[in-house]
């Protein structure tokens, strides 16, 4: 009971930790670390009832951890600064992916898995409602840089892109029941409500990359359901498009601008990213093993016109700081997440499992795309419950597989194929 409660606290607190900025006075340690430690202690004291299969992401995560550790050692040896800051940065890189292992080994029964998955959905929806409330408080009208909703992901508009990626990641998870969960109209209606909330939240973040990711995710879900459904959704979107806030159109149109000579050019935000990415590649070419973890911002001023800036692309950032070996470890981990989603689709035993598997697989794609125009991969508020969800959907699949044969033996039923849903 205590372990389940601590897991629930982690899910809720992780996304909302900026609302509870509690300083413990201990360098490198915060409240969420203590909650995680308490949950780990409870898990160890509880003991393992039966051996579990090896976690699917176990090896890719360990390789990623090794690459992050090597990058930190390179930073401390080649470009020494503050050892405590370097170790704290490494802790941040490693800490939130550890949610996957904690939740994987802590979930022992199907009921716990389902309740925690439902809690993840509730937390995501509430986070969306917070962004919607912010957007309504700012007012629905023209676009303003300082009137971008960030929800629980930061104190002001500077966190809007991070919030947009989070909402875009959960769009396919809420869309999946709407498209695939047959025979449960109540839950489909609830999922539709959550989907509309997250769609509105994304609009108010004015994050262009999140607009694209959300639309792509919805298109993929609709096409997987059927071409007819996809065509119907396209018609609905075309009808609803003129009703969207004018600020969203202004934000998208900002990407292409006309200078004083009448020449088309990209906006400053896009141009700065291209300049930074080019500088990052030059940085890596001079240090093939990487410049070291948490050294990018301090060095990019010597390679671009934007000193002290983040890479705004986690793959580019990893290449510059951790070298090719670090980028390989990152891509291997992302690919493993995709393969996990694909395996869940193949192993699904019923509509509920298949629905969740489809949603998770597209959510992985949304997460991967969200790190091309930004770098939220190491942000715990964005990725923490995603790692927990990866473990929960994997354990739910295993627990369902273990329970279905027993149920079938107790009450034989004629063989019947699942409805045609392309995997």
XYZ file of C-alpha atoms in Angstrom:
423
model
C 0.000 0.000 0.000
C 2.784 2.443 0.937
C 4.700 1.631 -2.254
C 1.643 2.267 -4.442
C 1.020 5.560 -2.648
C 4.608 6.681 -3.202
C 4.389 5.784 -6.890
C 1.222 7.857 -7.180
C 2.927 10.782 -5.430
C 5.803 10.561 -7.913
C 3.413 10.719 -10.871
C 1.581 13.755 -9.529
C 4.577 15.591 -8.092
C 6.897 15.119 -11.081
C 4.786 17.176 -13.469
C 3.852 19.764 -10.850
C 7.186 20.161 -9.063
C 7.556 23.816 -10.128
C 4.483 24.558 -8.027
C 6.305 23.131 -4.992
C 9.730 24.716 -5.199
C 11.024 23.471 -1.838
C 14.688 24.020 -1.050
C 16.002 21.343 1.282
C 19.347 23.036 1.672
C 21.136 19.892 0.475
C 23.235 20.383 -2.686
C 21.975 18.243 -5.566
C 19.018 16.829 -3.597
C 15.363 17.833 -3.825
C 12.007 16.556 -2.604
C 11.391 14.315 -5.594
C 14.707 12.552 -4.986
C 13.578 11.771 -1.447
C 10.201 10.438 -2.614
C 11.952 8.269 -5.197
C 14.345 6.990 -2.532
C 11.455 6.175 -0.201
C 9.677 4.271 -2.990
C 12.864 2.363 -3.782
C 13.315 1.477 -0.098
C 9.705 0.294 0.088
C 10.238 -1.844 -3.001
C 13.367 -3.432 -1.539
C 11.679 -4.117 1.804
C 8.662 -5.615 0.063
C 10.844 -8.150 -1.730
C 10.196 -9.816 -5.057
C 7.364 -12.343 -5.071
C 8.135 -13.911 -8.444
C 10.968 -13.323 -10.917
C 10.116 -10.838 -13.676
C 11.201 -10.872 -17.284
C 14.100 -8.580 -18.056
C 12.834 -5.049 -18.788
C 12.810 -4.392 -22.510
C 14.584 -1.037 -22.173
C 17.128 -2.269 -19.649
C 20.156 -2.610 -21.919
C 19.540 0.553 -24.016
C 19.123 2.592 -20.826
C 22.349 1.246 -19.337
C 24.207 2.125 -22.539
C 22.742 5.640 -22.392
C 23.759 5.942 -18.730
C 27.301 4.868 -19.617
C 27.519 7.465 -22.416
C 26.257 10.212 -20.076
C 28.787 9.208 -17.429
C 31.658 9.230 -19.945
C 30.590 12.702 -21.143
C 30.637 13.930 -17.539
C 34.122 12.522 -16.959
C 35.331 14.192 -20.172
C 33.903 17.510 -18.965
C 35.511 17.226 -15.533
C 38.913 16.222 -16.934
C 39.193 18.292 -20.116
C 37.264 21.413 -19.056
C 37.039 21.409 -15.257
C 34.590 23.771 -13.604
C 32.482 22.985 -10.532
C 32.553 19.236 -9.666
C 29.305 19.550 -7.704
C 27.506 21.173 -10.660
C 28.808 18.466 -12.976
C 27.659 15.676 -10.669
C 24.263 17.346 -10.223
C 23.884 17.607 -14.000
C 24.773 13.912 -14.352
C 22.234 13.071 -11.669
C 19.580 14.915 -13.667
C 20.476 12.968 -16.825
C 20.207 9.634 -15.020
C 17.471 10.235 -12.468
C 14.246 10.449 -14.444
C 14.934 7.479 -16.763
C 15.305 5.477 -13.541
C 11.531 5.864 -13.159
C 11.284 3.141 -15.774
C 13.097 0.603 -13.584
C 11.284 1.647 -10.391
C 7.796 1.371 -11.878
C 8.657 -1.795 -13.793
C 9.698 -3.736 -10.692
C 7.167 -2.108 -8.355
C 4.007 -3.037 -10.279
C 2.976 -6.553 -9.253
C -0.669 -6.781 -10.333
C -2.872 -5.683 -13.215
C -5.102 -3.496 -11.050
C -2.144 -1.409 -9.867
C -0.873 -1.024 -13.434
C -4.265 0.139 -14.688
C -4.783 2.592 -11.831
C -1.363 4.163 -12.275
C -1.872 4.446 -16.046
C -5.211 6.158 -15.396
C -3.474 8.496 -12.942
C -0.885 9.405 -15.601
C -3.722 10.318 -17.968
C -5.441 12.400 -15.275
C -2.226 14.284 -14.462
C -1.664 15.012 -18.157
C -5.231 16.274 -18.579
C -5.002 18.505 -15.501
C -1.706 19.914 -16.807
C -3.544 20.696 -20.035
C -6.350 22.425 -18.159
C -3.797 24.646 -16.445
C -2.439 25.799 -19.801
C -5.986 26.410 -21.080
C -6.749 28.527 -18.033
C -3.582 30.559 -18.600
C -4.475 31.045 -22.239
C -7.978 32.247 -21.378
C -6.571 34.608 -18.752
C -4.251 36.107 -21.377
C -7.193 36.432 -23.749
C -7.968 34.898 -27.120
C -6.655 37.210 -29.771
C -3.443 38.123 -31.522
C -0.133 36.462 -30.785
C 2.152 37.880 -28.082
C 5.464 36.289 -27.112
C 4.896 36.895 -23.413
C 1.334 35.508 -23.507
C 2.263 31.915 -24.213
C 0.871 29.337 -21.771
C 3.376 27.089 -19.984
C 1.066 25.162 -17.655
C 2.917 23.544 -14.730
C 6.180 23.315 -16.692
C 7.657 26.676 -15.788
C 6.972 30.112 -14.352
C 6.442 31.980 -17.612
C 6.308 31.908 -21.413
C 9.913 30.702 -21.685
C 8.690 27.186 -20.821
C 5.912 27.167 -23.432
C 7.801 25.021 -25.945
C 8.537 22.474 -23.242
C 4.857 22.389 -22.312
C 3.841 22.034 -25.960
C 6.026 18.950 -26.398
C 4.474 17.334 -23.325
C 0.934 17.939 -24.578
C 1.859 16.705 -28.064
C 3.257 13.497 -26.559
C -0.040 12.770 -24.841
C -2.278 13.701 -27.769
C -1.997 10.198 -29.355
C -2.564 8.524 -25.979
C -5.899 10.324 -25.613
C -6.735 9.919 -29.298
C -6.189 6.145 -29.291
C -9.327 5.302 -27.233
C -11.403 7.586 -29.458
C -10.280 5.687 -32.558
C -9.821 2.122 -31.311
C -11.588 1.421 -28.003
C -14.773 -0.318 -29.124
C -17.633 -1.231 -26.832
C -16.812 1.353 -24.133
C -18.590 4.594 -25.094
C -18.070 6.194 -21.662
C -14.277 5.912 -21.788
C -14.212 7.000 -25.421
C -16.158 10.131 -24.449
C -13.794 10.796 -21.522
C -10.790 10.350 -23.825
C -12.346 12.749 -26.348
C -12.699 15.342 -23.608
C -9.049 14.917 -22.648
C -8.042 15.138 -26.291
C -9.871 18.441 -26.726
C -8.289 19.828 -23.557
C -4.771 18.967 -24.735
C -5.479 20.327 -28.212
C -6.564 23.633 -26.671
C -3.507 23.600 -24.400
C -1.195 23.191 -27.379
C -2.888 26.087 -29.158
C -2.235 28.379 -26.199
C 1.457 27.407 -25.975
C 1.900 28.814 -29.516
C 4.573 26.180 -30.064
C 4.896 25.630 -33.799
C 6.716 22.329 -33.501
C 3.986 21.059 -31.176
C 1.304 22.052 -33.693
C 3.050 19.951 -36.338
C 3.671 16.986 -34.019
C 0.086 16.913 -32.746
C -1.395 17.081 -36.252
C 0.956 14.354 -37.489
C 0.103 12.123 -34.526
C -3.637 12.557 -35.091
C -3.235 11.904 -38.819
C -1.317 8.687 -38.177
C -3.920 7.481 -35.682
C -6.783 8.275 -38.054
C -5.120 6.601 -41.038
C -4.379 3.494 -38.949
C -8.047 3.310 -38.053
C -9.169 3.599 -41.686
C -8.935 5.851 -44.715
C -12.591 6.816 -44.301
C -12.028 7.927 -40.707
C -8.953 9.893 -41.803
C -10.959 11.646 -44.522
C -13.742 12.461 -42.056
C -11.218 13.907 -39.574
C -9.683 16.013 -42.340
C -13.097 17.461 -43.173
C -13.800 18.226 -39.491
C -10.408 19.914 -39.170
C -10.999 22.007 -42.296
C -14.350 23.163 -40.874
C -12.854 23.969 -37.460
C -9.735 25.696 -38.791
C -11.321 29.170 -39.247
C -12.540 29.026 -35.639
C -9.042 28.741 -34.170
C -7.505 31.763 -32.385
C -5.939 34.264 -34.792
C -2.766 34.180 -32.709
C -2.113 30.596 -33.789
C -2.143 31.623 -37.457
C 0.103 34.592 -36.711
C 2.566 32.345 -34.913
C 2.801 29.908 -37.820
C 3.103 32.725 -40.360
C 6.055 34.139 -38.419
C 8.229 31.299 -39.731
C 8.416 32.954 -43.146
C 8.980 36.708 -43.173
C 9.764 39.323 -45.807
C 12.731 41.597 -45.182
C 13.080 45.263 -46.149
C 14.267 44.262 -49.634
C 11.236 42.076 -50.289
C 13.174 38.824 -49.857
C 11.626 35.915 -47.989
C 13.518 34.866 -44.870
C 12.892 32.744 -41.806
C 12.169 34.361 -38.440
C 14.900 35.060 -35.890
C 14.031 32.009 -33.789
C 14.482 29.614 -36.701
C 17.587 31.401 -38.001
C 19.218 31.270 -34.564
C 18.681 27.523 -34.364
C 20.335 26.951 -37.727
C 23.293 29.070 -36.686
C 23.623 27.220 -33.370
C 23.319 23.791 -35.018
C 26.020 24.681 -37.524
C 28.262 25.844 -34.712
C 27.573 22.655 -32.766
C 28.737 20.522 -35.695
C 31.972 22.535 -35.903
C 32.355 22.135 -32.131
C 32.030 18.359 -32.459
C 34.459 18.222 -35.406
C 37.103 19.811 -33.170
C 36.297 17.467 -30.251
C 35.089 14.135 -31.732
C 34.640 12.532 -28.301
C 32.494 15.492 -27.242
C 33.239 18.638 -25.277
C 31.736 17.125 -22.139
C 28.367 17.172 -20.439
C 26.998 20.621 -19.549
C 29.678 22.455 -21.523
C 27.684 23.389 -24.636
C 26.282 26.712 -23.419
C 29.656 27.919 -22.263
C 31.350 27.152 -25.594
C 28.726 27.813 -28.280
C 29.534 31.554 -28.277
C 32.831 30.729 -29.946
C 31.056 28.895 -32.758
C 27.905 30.955 -33.347
C 26.404 34.377 -32.782
C 24.381 33.158 -29.792
C 26.562 32.721 -26.678
C 25.096 30.951 -23.693
C 22.247 29.423 -25.675
C 20.933 25.865 -25.551
C 21.211 23.763 -28.712
C 17.385 23.594 -29.067
C 17.912 20.080 -30.452
C 18.753 17.240 -28.082
C 20.378 15.157 -30.797
C 22.700 18.021 -31.779
C 23.374 18.761 -28.106
C 24.270 15.114 -27.466
C 26.571 14.990 -30.484
C 28.430 18.101 -29.336
C 28.701 17.137 -25.669
C 28.943 13.330 -25.806
C 30.287 12.653 -29.309
C 29.134 10.003 -31.754
C 29.073 7.363 -29.020
C 26.618 9.470 -27.042
C 24.419 10.125 -30.072
C 24.435 6.406 -30.874
C 23.340 5.589 -27.309
C 20.520 8.143 -27.521
C 19.257 6.915 -30.901
C 19.454 3.311 -29.696
C 17.286 4.210 -26.717
C 14.707 6.030 -28.851
C 14.610 3.101 -31.286
C 14.151 0.689 -28.375
C 11.156 2.724 -27.193
C 9.640 2.451 -30.673
C 10.287 -1.304 -30.738
C 8.627 -1.603 -27.320
C 5.518 0.081 -28.705
C 5.535 -2.200 -31.741
C 5.872 -5.286 -29.553
C 2.994 -4.142 -27.362
C 0.824 -3.848 -30.483
C 1.747 -7.384 -31.560
C 1.186 -8.859 -28.094
C -2.133 -7.105 -27.385
C -4.785 -9.556 -26.196
C -7.839 -7.294 -26.198
C -9.145 -3.903 -27.328
C -7.907 -2.082 -24.232
C -4.336 -3.366 -24.562
C -4.297 -2.725 -28.309
C -5.605 0.816 -27.833
C -2.951 1.678 -25.265
C -0.221 0.112 -27.412
C -1.175 2.156 -30.477
C -1.258 5.340 -28.433
C 2.087 4.667 -26.771
C 3.858 3.886 -30.035
C 2.797 7.181 -31.626
C 3.616 8.982 -28.363
C 7.190 7.698 -28.747
C 7.306 9.213 -32.227
C 5.960 12.499 -30.841
C 8.639 12.490 -28.138
C 11.389 11.830 -30.693
C 10.166 14.674 -32.918
C 9.804 17.001 -29.949
C 13.552 16.845 -29.385
C 14.434 18.013 -32.905
C 13.396 21.649 -32.410
C 13.980 21.636 -28.660
C 15.807 19.606 -26.031
C 13.335 18.514 -23.323
C 14.677 14.934 -23.165
C 16.448 15.604 -19.865
C 13.613 17.723 -18.436
C 12.006 15.743 -15.646
C 8.694 17.599 -15.732
C 8.249 16.550 -19.367
C 9.857 13.105 -19.451
C 9.444 11.771 -15.914
C 5.985 10.287 -16.244
C 6.751 9.231 -19.816
C 9.411 6.854 -18.445
C 6.954 5.684 -15.808
C 4.306 5.123 -18.490
C 6.732 3.059 -20.587
C 7.197 0.701 -17.648
C 3.478 0.618 -16.842
C 2.341 -0.287 -20.358
C 5.028 -2.978 -20.557
C 4.040 -4.491 -17.205
C 0.353 -4.292 -18.067
C 1.019 -6.233 -21.256
C 2.920 -8.908 -19.329
C 0.249 -9.173 -16.635
C -2.521 -9.422 -19.217
C -0.634 -12.147 -21.062
C -0.366 -14.073 -17.809
C -4.047 -13.694 -16.949
C -5.670 -14.352 -20.341
C -4.678 -18.057 -20.623
C -6.065 -18.757 -17.153
C -9.350 -17.070 -17.986
C -9.569 -18.920 -21.254
C -8.997 -22.256 -19.511
C -11.686 -21.515 -16.950
C -14.276 -20.629 -19.586
C -13.549 -21.898 -23.084
C -14.744 -19.636 -25.849
C -14.803 -20.014 -29.623
C -11.843 -18.527 -31.459
C -12.591 -15.086 -32.808
C -10.261 -12.715 -34.597
C -9.754 -9.183 -33.367
C -11.282 -6.417 -35.455
C -9.129 -5.343 -38.364
C -6.738 -2.745 -36.961
C -3.517 -2.500 -38.894
C -0.422 -2.762 -36.763
